[in-house]
mmCIF file of C-alpha atoms and ligand atoms in Angstrom:
data_model
loop_
_atom_site.group_PDB
_atom_site.id
_atom_site.type_symbol
_atom_site.label_atom_id
_atom_site.label_comp_id
_atom_site.label_asym_id
_atom_site.label_seq_id
_atom_site.Cartn_x
_atom_site.Cartn_y
_atom_site.Cartn_z
ATOM 1 C CA MET M 185 2.662 13.908 -23.076
ATOM 2 C CA SER M 186 -0.152 13.003 -20.713
ATOM 3 C CA ASP M 187 -1.453 9.673 -19.560
ATOM 4 C CA ILE M 188 -4.503 8.775 -17.519
ATOM 5 C CA GLN M 189 -5.368 5.492 -15.899
ATOM 6 C CA LEU M 190 -8.502 4.458 -14.059
ATOM 7 C CA ASN M 191 -9.191 0.965 -12.813
ATOM 8 C CA THR M 192 -12.953 0.769 -13.429
ATOM 9 C CA PRO M 193 -15.546 2.744 -15.405
ATOM 10 C CA LEU M 194 -16.720 5.927 -13.734
ATOM 11 C CA ALA M 195 -20.081 6.075 -12.002
ATOM 12 C CA ASP M 196 -22.308 8.894 -13.212
ATOM 13 C CA ASN M 197 -22.799 11.869 -10.892
ATOM 14 C CA ASP M 198 -20.141 10.919 -8.377
ATOM 15 C CA PRO M 199 -20.442 13.772 -5.859
ATOM 16 C CA ARG M 200 -16.890 13.528 -4.461
ATOM 17 C CA PRO M 201 -14.737 16.626 -5.064
ATOM 18 C CA VAL M 202 -11.621 16.322 -7.223
ATOM 19 C CA ALA M 203 -8.089 17.556 -6.507
ATOM 20 C CA LEU M 204 -5.164 17.817 -8.922
ATOM 21 C CA VAL M 205 -1.858 17.482 -7.031
ATOM 22 C CA THR M 206 1.321 18.144 -9.006
ATOM 23 C CA GLY M 207 4.523 16.258 -8.293
ATOM 24 C CA ALA M 208 2.490 13.711 -6.344
ATOM 25 C CA GLY M 209 4.276 10.456 -7.188
ATOM 26 C CA LYS M 210 6.231 10.433 -3.935
ATOM 27 C CA ARG M 211 7.346 12.353 -0.857
ATOM 28 C CA VAL M 212 5.288 15.430 0.119
ATOM 29 C CA GLY M 213 3.028 15.310 -2.946
ATOM 30 C CA ALA M 214 2.136 11.665 -2.294
ATOM 31 C CA ALA M 215 1.346 12.483 1.350
ATOM 32 C CA ILE M 216 -0.955 15.281 0.159
ATOM 33 C CA ALA M 217 -2.716 12.922 -2.274
ATOM 34 C CA ARG M 218 -3.198 10.289 0.464
ATOM 35 C CA LYS M 219 -4.512 12.850 2.931
ATOM 36 C CA LEU M 220 -6.951 14.394 0.434
ATOM 37 C CA GLN M 221 -8.235 10.968 -0.515
ATOM 38 C CA ARG M 222 -8.875 10.225 3.177
ATOM 39 C CA GLU M 223 -10.803 13.530 3.215
ATOM 40 C CA ASN M 224 -13.032 12.110 0.452
ATOM 41 C CA TYR M 225 -11.396 13.759 -2.565
ATOM 42 C CA ARG M 226 -10.753 11.915 -5.785
ATOM 43 C CA VAL M 227 -7.171 12.781 -6.707
ATOM 44 C CA VAL M 228 -5.387 13.278 -9.992
ATOM 45 C CA ILE M 229 -1.773 12.371 -9.304
ATOM 46 C CA HIS M 230 0.510 14.367 -11.574
ATOM 47 C CA PHE M 231 4.056 13.093 -12.094
ATOM 48 C CA ASN M 232 6.891 13.598 -14.530
ATOM 49 C CA HIS M 233 9.659 10.984 -14.095
ATOM 50 C CA SER M 234 8.258 9.032 -11.122
ATOM 51 C CA ARG M 235 5.886 6.799 -13.057
ATOM 52 C CA THR M 236 6.511 3.686 -10.971
ATOM 53 C CA HIS M 237 5.854 5.526 -7.715
ATOM 54 C CA ALA M 238 2.790 7.283 -9.145
ATOM 55 C CA GLU M 239 1.281 4.055 -10.472
ATOM 56 C CA ALA M 240 1.850 2.323 -7.130
ATOM 57 C CA LEU M 241 0.204 5.226 -5.306
ATOM 58 C CA ALA M 242 -2.805 5.243 -7.663
ATOM 59 C CA SER M 243 -3.208 1.470 -7.167
ATOM 60 C CA GLU M 244 -2.979 1.879 -3.392
ATOM 61 C CA LEU M 245 -5.630 4.609 -3.356
ATOM 62 C CA ASN M 246 -7.957 2.857 -5.812
ATOM 63 C CA ALA M 247 -7.753 -0.313 -3.697
ATOM 64 C CA LEU M 248 -8.918 1.715 -0.708
ATOM 65 C CA LYS M 249 -11.737 3.502 -2.580
ATOM 66 C CA VAL M 250 -12.843 2.669 -6.109
ATOM 67 C CA ASN M 251 -12.007 5.300 -8.728
ATOM 68 C CA SER M 252 -10.431 7.668 -6.253
ATOM 69 C CA ALA M 253 -7.130 8.170 -8.100
ATOM 70 C CA ALA M 254 -5.949 8.746 -11.659
ATOM 71 C CA LEU M 255 -2.645 9.710 -13.217
ATOM 72 C CA VAL M 256 -1.461 12.471 -15.485
ATOM 73 C CA GLN M 257 2.109 12.728 -16.729
ATOM 74 C CA ALA M 258 3.726 15.979 -17.864
ATOM 75 C CA ASP M 259 6.957 17.913 -17.776
ATOM 76 C CA LEU M 260 5.743 21.172 -16.246
ATOM 77 C CA GLY M 261 8.738 22.878 -17.834
ATOM 78 C CA ASP M 262 6.884 22.523 -21.122
ATOM 79 C CA VAL M 263 4.423 25.377 -20.810
ATOM 80 C CA ASN M 264 2.377 24.031 -23.720
ATOM 81 C CA SER M 265 1.570 20.876 -21.732
ATOM 82 C CA LEU M 266 -0.174 22.795 -18.938
ATOM 83 C CA PRO M 267 -3.596 23.346 -20.571
ATOM 84 C CA ASP M 268 -3.486 19.661 -21.470
ATOM 85 C CA VAL M 269 -2.925 18.673 -17.820
ATOM 86 C CA ALA M 270 -5.958 20.768 -16.854
ATOM 87 C CA LYS M 271 -8.022 19.300 -19.695
ATOM 88 C CA LYS M 272 -7.131 15.708 -18.825
ATOM 89 C CA THR M 273 -7.974 16.368 -15.168
ATOM 90 C CA LEU M 274 -11.463 17.481 -16.162
ATOM 91 C CA GLN M 275 -11.865 14.599 -18.602
ATOM 92 C CA VAL M 276 -10.986 11.877 -16.124
ATOM 93 C CA PHE M 277 -13.323 12.808 -13.271
ATOM 94 C CA GLY M 278 -15.534 15.439 -14.909
ATOM 95 C CA ARG M 279 -14.714 18.218 -12.468
ATOM 96 C CA CYS M 280 -11.978 19.900 -10.434
ATOM 97 C CA ASP M 281 -12.372 21.567 -7.035
ATOM 98 C CA LEU M 282 -8.807 21.931 -5.810
ATOM 99 C CA LEU M 283 -5.420 22.544 -7.423
ATOM 100 C CA VAL M 284 -2.352 21.844 -5.286
ATOM 101 C CA ASN M 285 0.804 23.176 -6.929
ATOM 102 C CA ASN M 286 3.400 21.025 -5.192
ATOM 103 C CA ALA M 287 5.922 20.054 -7.917
ATOM 104 C CA SER M 288 9.234 21.811 -7.566
ATOM 105 C CA SER M 289 12.862 21.717 -8.624
ATOM 106 C CA PHE M 290 15.345 22.482 -5.867
ATOM 107 C CA TYR M 291 19.137 22.714 -6.049
ATOM 108 C CA PRO M 292 21.874 25.254 -5.343
ATOM 109 C CA THR M 293 22.790 27.883 -7.926
ATOM 110 C CA PRO M 294 25.778 29.739 -6.445
ATOM 111 C CA VAL M 295 26.158 33.217 -7.903
ATOM 112 C CA GLY M 296 28.865 33.167 -10.556
ATOM 113 C CA LYS M 297 27.939 29.651 -11.652
ATOM 114 C CA ALA M 298 24.166 29.895 -12.236
ATOM 115 C CA THR M 299 22.925 29.318 -15.778
ATOM 116 C CA VAL M 300 19.959 30.508 -17.802
ATOM 117 C CA GLN M 301 18.813 26.893 -18.067
ATOM 118 C CA GLN M 302 18.728 26.639 -14.252
ATOM 119 C CA TRP M 303 16.794 29.917 -14.064
ATOM 120 C CA GLN M 304 14.237 28.594 -16.538
ATOM 121 C CA ASP M 305 13.939 25.214 -14.812
ATOM 122 C CA LEU M 306 13.538 26.627 -11.295
ATOM 123 C CA PHE M 307 11.056 29.291 -12.359
ATOM 124 C CA ALA M 308 9.135 26.829 -14.563
ATOM 125 C CA SER M 309 8.228 24.392 -11.793
ATOM 126 C CA ASN M 310 7.986 26.840 -8.882
ATOM 127 C CA ALA M 311 6.253 29.824 -10.498
ATOM 128 C CA GLN M 312 5.350 29.527 -14.187
ATOM 129 C CA ALA M 313 3.516 26.187 -14.049
ATOM 130 C CA PRO M 314 1.564 27.088 -10.877
ATOM 131 C CA PHE M 315 0.337 30.252 -12.617
ATOM 132 C CA PHE M 316 -0.599 28.703 -15.958
ATOM 133 C CA LEU M 317 -2.166 25.603 -14.413
ATOM 134 C CA ALA M 318 -4.244 27.856 -12.201
ATOM 135 C CA GLN M 319 -5.205 29.970 -15.194
ATOM 136 C CA ALA M 320 -6.307 26.915 -17.148
ATOM 137 C CA LEU M 321 -8.477 25.693 -14.258
ATOM 138 C CA ILE M 322 -9.971 29.005 -13.148
ATOM 139 C CA PRO M 323 -13.355 28.659 -14.918
ATOM 140 C CA GLU M 324 -13.832 25.205 -13.393
ATOM 141 C CA LEU M 325 -12.693 26.286 -9.926
ATOM 142 C CA GLN M 326 -14.994 29.307 -10.082
ATOM 143 C CA LYS M 327 -17.901 27.087 -11.037
ATOM 144 C CA ASN M 328 -17.265 24.887 -7.978
ATOM 145 C CA ASN M 329 -16.233 27.599 -5.488
ATOM 146 C CA GLY M 330 -12.948 25.769 -5.426
ATOM 147 C CA SER M 331 -9.518 26.505 -4.072
ATOM 148 C CA ILE M 332 -5.840 26.691 -5.025
ATOM 149 C CA ILE M 333 -3.013 25.820 -2.643
ATOM 150 C CA ASN M 334 0.579 26.575 -3.595
ATOM 151 C CA ILE M 335 3.374 24.779 -1.770
ATOM 152 C CA CYS M 336 5.840 27.558 -1.142
ATOM 153 C CA ASP M 337 8.870 27.626 1.209
ATOM 154 C CA VAL M 338 9.921 29.667 4.230
ATOM 155 C CA HIS M 339 12.825 30.692 1.999
ATOM 156 C CA ALA M 340 10.364 32.728 -0.045
ATOM 157 C CA HIS M 341 10.509 35.139 2.903
ATOM 158 C CA ARG M 342 14.245 34.879 3.769
ATOM 159 C CA PRO M 343 17.066 33.695 1.493
ATOM 160 C CA LEU M 344 18.863 30.376 1.659
ATOM 161 C CA ARG M 345 22.575 30.696 0.963
ATOM 162 C CA GLU M 346 23.591 29.665 -2.582
ATOM 163 C CA HIS M 347 19.939 29.140 -3.634
ATOM 164 C CA THR M 348 19.174 32.575 -5.088
ATOM 165 C CA LEU M 349 17.218 31.332 -8.110
ATOM 166 C CA TYR M 350 15.103 28.877 -6.091
ATOM 167 C CA CYS M 351 14.360 31.549 -3.469
ATOM 168 C CA MET M 352 13.438 34.063 -6.177
ATOM 169 C CA ALA M 353 11.096 31.520 -7.783
ATOM 170 C CA LYS M 354 9.428 30.707 -4.449
ATOM 171 C CA ALA M 355 9.079 34.449 -3.744
ATOM 172 C CA ALA M 356 7.198 34.654 -7.058
ATOM 173 C CA ASN M 357 5.093 31.694 -5.904
ATOM 174 C CA LYS M 358 4.242 33.586 -2.693
ATOM 175 C CA MET M 359 3.170 36.693 -4.637
ATOM 176 C CA LEU M 360 1.218 34.478 -7.033
ATOM 177 C CA THR M 361 -0.765 33.217 -4.043
ATOM 178 C CA GLN M 362 -1.521 36.684 -2.724
ATOM 179 C CA SER M 363 -2.272 38.195 -6.105
ATOM 180 C CA LEU M 364 -4.557 35.386 -7.294
ATOM 181 C CA ALA M 365 -6.373 35.415 -3.957
ATOM 182 C CA LEU M 366 -7.266 39.044 -4.583
ATOM 183 C CA GLU M 367 -8.167 38.537 -8.206
ATOM 184 C CA LEU M 368 -10.246 35.376 -7.758
ATOM 185 C CA ALA M 369 -12.220 36.397 -4.656
ATOM 186 C CA PRO M 370 -14.991 35.864 -3.795
ATOM 187 C CA THR M 371 -15.374 32.594 -5.709
ATOM 188 C CA VAL M 372 -11.970 30.892 -5.410
ATOM 189 C CA ARG M 373 -9.780 30.905 -2.300
ATOM 190 C CA VAL M 374 -6.012 30.835 -2.872
ATOM 191 C CA ASN M 375 -3.559 30.002 -0.096
ATOM 192 C CA GLY M 376 -0.041 28.706 0.382
ATOM 193 C CA VAL M 377 1.804 26.375 2.692
ATOM 194 C CA ALA M 378 5.437 27.266 3.372
ATOM 195 C CA PRO M 379 7.378 24.257 4.649
ATOM 196 C CA GLY M 380 10.556 24.635 6.634
ATOM 197 C CA ALA M 381 12.697 21.507 6.718
ATOM 198 C CA VAL M 382 10.268 18.620 6.298
ATOM 199 C CA LEU M 383 12.192 16.007 4.290
ATOM 200 C CA TRP M 384 15.814 15.952 3.168
ATOM 201 C CA PRO M 385 16.343 16.335 -0.581
ATOM 202 C CA GLU M 386 16.296 12.912 -2.219
ATOM 203 C CA GLY M 387 19.629 11.150 -2.482
ATOM 204 C CA SER M 388 21.482 13.434 -0.096
ATOM 205 C CA PRO M 389 21.047 12.163 3.459
ATOM 206 C CA PRO M 390 22.726 14.462 5.962
ATOM 207 C CA SER M 391 25.796 13.708 7.998
ATOM 208 C CA ALA M 392 25.190 13.490 11.756
ATOM 209 C CA ASP M 393 26.835 16.921 12.198
ATOM 210 C CA ARG M 394 24.693 18.494 9.484
ATOM 211 C CA LEU M 395 21.530 17.005 10.971
ATOM 212 C CA GLU M 396 22.412 18.351 14.403
ATOM 213 C CA GLU M 397 23.161 21.789 12.940
ATOM 214 C CA LYS M 398 19.857 21.767 11.066
ATOM 215 C CA LEU M 399 17.833 20.702 14.100
ATOM 216 C CA GLN M 400 19.454 23.408 16.227
ATOM 217 C CA ALA M 401 17.962 25.957 13.815
ATOM 218 C CA ILE M 402 14.441 24.628 14.420
ATOM 219 C CA PRO M 403 12.760 25.522 17.737
ATOM 220 C CA LEU M 404 10.721 22.285 17.684
ATOM 221 C CA GLN M 405 14.019 20.407 17.024
ATOM 222 C CA GLN M 406 12.701 17.928 14.471
ATOM 223 C CA LEU M 407 12.004 17.720 10.751
ATOM 224 C CA GLY M 408 8.315 18.211 9.998
ATOM 225 C CA GLY M 409 7.684 15.170 7.813
ATOM 226 C CA ALA M 410 5.477 15.124 4.732
ATOM 227 C CA GLU M 411 2.267 14.586 6.723
ATOM 228 C CA ALA M 412 2.635 17.956 8.428
ATOM 229 C CA ILE M 413 2.349 19.625 5.021
ATOM 230 C CA ALA M 414 -0.519 17.359 3.969
ATOM 231 C CA ASP M 415 -2.427 18.230 7.151
ATOM 232 C CA ALA M 416 -1.988 21.953 6.458
ATOM 233 C CA VAL M 417 -3.207 21.502 2.881
ATOM 234 C CA ALA M 418 -6.287 19.604 4.058
ATOM 235 C CA PHE M 419 -7.032 22.341 6.582
ATOM 236 C CA LEU M 420 -6.722 25.153 4.030
ATOM 237 C CA ALA M 421 -8.788 23.185 1.513
ATOM 238 C CA GLN M 422 -11.847 23.006 3.776
ATOM 239 C CA PRO M 423 -14.505 24.794 1.693
ATOM 240 C CA GLN M 424 -16.140 26.484 4.660
ATOM 241 C CA ASN M 425 -13.031 28.265 5.912
ATOM 242 C CA TYR M 426 -12.656 32.055 5.837
ATOM 243 C CA ILE M 427 -9.004 32.141 4.762
ATOM 244 C CA THR M 428 -7.586 33.454 1.493
ATOM 245 C CA GLY M 429 -4.271 34.975 0.442
ATOM 246 C CA GLN M 430 -2.404 33.470 3.397
ATOM 247 C CA ILE M 431 0.881 31.584 3.444
ATOM 248 C CA LEU M 432 0.914 29.192 6.391
ATOM 249 C CA ASN M 433 4.436 28.496 7.656
ATOM 250 C CA VAL M 434 4.737 24.831 8.660
ATOM 251 C CA ASP M 435 8.294 24.962 9.898
ATOM 252 C CA GLY M 436 8.566 24.033 13.567
ATOM 253 C CA GLY M 437 9.246 27.706 14.305
ATOM 254 C CA LYS M 438 12.293 27.901 12.004
ATOM 255 C CA SER M 439 11.234 31.239 10.494
ATOM 256 C CA LEU M 440 11.284 32.813 13.986
ATOM 257 C CA LEU M 441 15.072 32.478 14.016
ATOM 258 C CA GLN M 442 15.810 33.650 10.467
HETATM 259 N N1 NAP U 1338 11.343 18.775 1.386
HETATM 260 C C1 NAP U 1338 11.384 19.853 2.166
HETATM 261 O O1 NAP U 1338 11.921 19.825 3.295
HETATM 262 C C2 NAP U 1338 10.806 21.144 1.662
HETATM 263 C C3 NAP U 1338 11.190 22.335 2.282
HETATM 264 C C4 NAP U 1338 10.639 23.532 1.832
HETATM 265 C C5 NAP U 1338 9.715 23.538 0.788
HETATM 266 N N2 NAP U 1338 9.376 22.349 0.205
HETATM 267 C C6 NAP U 1338 8.409 22.373 -0.896
HETATM 268 O O2 NAP U 1338 7.456 21.351 -0.699
HETATM 269 C C7 NAP U 1338 7.080 20.774 -1.956
HETATM 270 C C8 NAP U 1338 7.340 19.261 -1.924
HETATM 271 O O3 NAP U 1338 8.668 19.014 -1.483
HETATM 272 P P1 NAP U 1338 9.397 17.652 -1.873
HETATM 273 O O4 NAP U 1338 10.702 17.672 -1.144
HETATM 274 O O5 NAP U 1338 8.483 16.518 -1.708
HETATM 275 O O6 NAP U 1338 9.652 17.927 -3.419
HETATM 276 P P2 NAP U 1338 10.612 17.093 -4.413
HETATM 277 O O7 NAP U 1338 10.623 15.688 -4.002
HETATM 278 O O8 NAP U 1338 11.924 17.808 -4.500
HETATM 279 O O9 NAP U 1338 9.855 17.316 -5.805
HETATM 280 C C9 NAP U 1338 8.501 16.928 -5.956
HETATM 281 C C10 NAP U 1338 8.240 16.530 -7.371
HETATM 282 O O10 NAP U 1338 8.304 17.668 -8.229
HETATM 283 C C11 NAP U 1338 8.292 17.125 -9.536
HETATM 284 N N3 NAP U 1338 8.894 18.045 -10.499
HETATM 285 C C12 NAP U 1338 10.027 18.771 -10.395
HETATM 286 N N4 NAP U 1338 10.246 19.436 -11.538
HETATM 287 C C13 NAP U 1338 9.237 19.110 -12.386
HETATM 288 C C14 NAP U 1338 8.922 19.437 -13.724
HETATM 289 N N5 NAP U 1338 9.664 20.262 -14.470
HETATM 290 N N6 NAP U 1338 7.809 18.901 -14.268
HETATM 291 C C15 NAP U 1338 7.031 18.066 -13.553
HETATM 292 N N7 NAP U 1338 7.286 17.701 -12.290
HETATM 293 C C16 NAP U 1338 8.378 18.226 -11.719
HETATM 294 C C17 NAP U 1338 9.046 15.805 -9.481
HETATM 295 O O11 NAP U 1338 8.219 14.810 -10.107
HETATM 296 P P3 NAP U 1338 8.819 13.459 -10.765
HETATM 297 O O12 NAP U 1338 9.590 12.787 -9.661
HETATM 298 O O13 NAP U 1338 7.606 12.713 -11.165
HETATM 299 O O14 NAP U 1338 9.678 13.873 -11.922
HETATM 300 C C18 NAP U 1338 9.225 15.559 -7.974
HETATM 301 O O15 NAP U 1338 8.965 14.247 -7.583
HETATM 302 C C19 NAP U 1338 7.888 21.499 -3.014
HETATM 303 O O16 NAP U 1338 7.129 22.555 -3.554
HETATM 304 C C20 NAP U 1338 9.065 22.057 -2.234
HETATM 305 O O17 NAP U 1338 9.617 23.223 -2.812
HETATM 306 C C21 NAP U 1338 9.894 21.156 0.613
#
């Protein structure tokens, strides 16, 4: 199911580029949408369950700049909904220049207890949907010399204990970035951003001991915050840059110690 909302009728021939950001109702995805809008993009905010957050974000952005945000709802685990997300993105603003695959499931799957359903869920959001959304938007991105940015994870390079399925899915996301970059050059650049610890998973604030332990594993000794990822996305999205097939670690140096 998809749903689009715009506050006023569209002006013809609006020259602003358009970005689709998945999982953008809150947290890192919302920071990416805000940053891209400040960089003069119109943004399609994809969400699944976070309708209230997504609607509030779209209202906030549209109050700042008229017709700069719209919504599309979909469960990315439903592979049949992905062409529809791409289609609705093109319908609402008439073009697409940037796809940011940010949506992700994340939870532990200790070996011995992992299920096929968890495998499918973790691969669906972290690897399958990024591929099929990209595939659906390729003709449009080629037409606009556009770009794809996949939000990966430093644990695509090195495992996180008891998160085998998530790490495997993010490793697929990393290879997706490199492989598409090769296949889509020279018209479409494809890059990734690999966060370290930027925000704690929702609903599980750390104990003081856990926080201290986590910060000790980060040379810069702080969590990155969502804006650090948004800034990296905005940098990689710049149309004039000479970068493709790269995964930029935004991790305060964490990967140096892994
Ligand atoms: N937070 C960190 O410290 C950290 C560290 C390393 C990597 N990352 C990566 O950075 C990105 C953003 O992180 P985050 O912590 O902001 O992510 P998050 O809050 O865990 O998830 C972002 C959104 O993904 C959407 N999503 C999940 N499964 C979906 C599905 N099947 N269909 C549609 N939407 C789905 C959810 O949308 P709804 O709420 O609308 O359902 C959710 O709000 C992710 O790719 C994550 O893997 C984050």
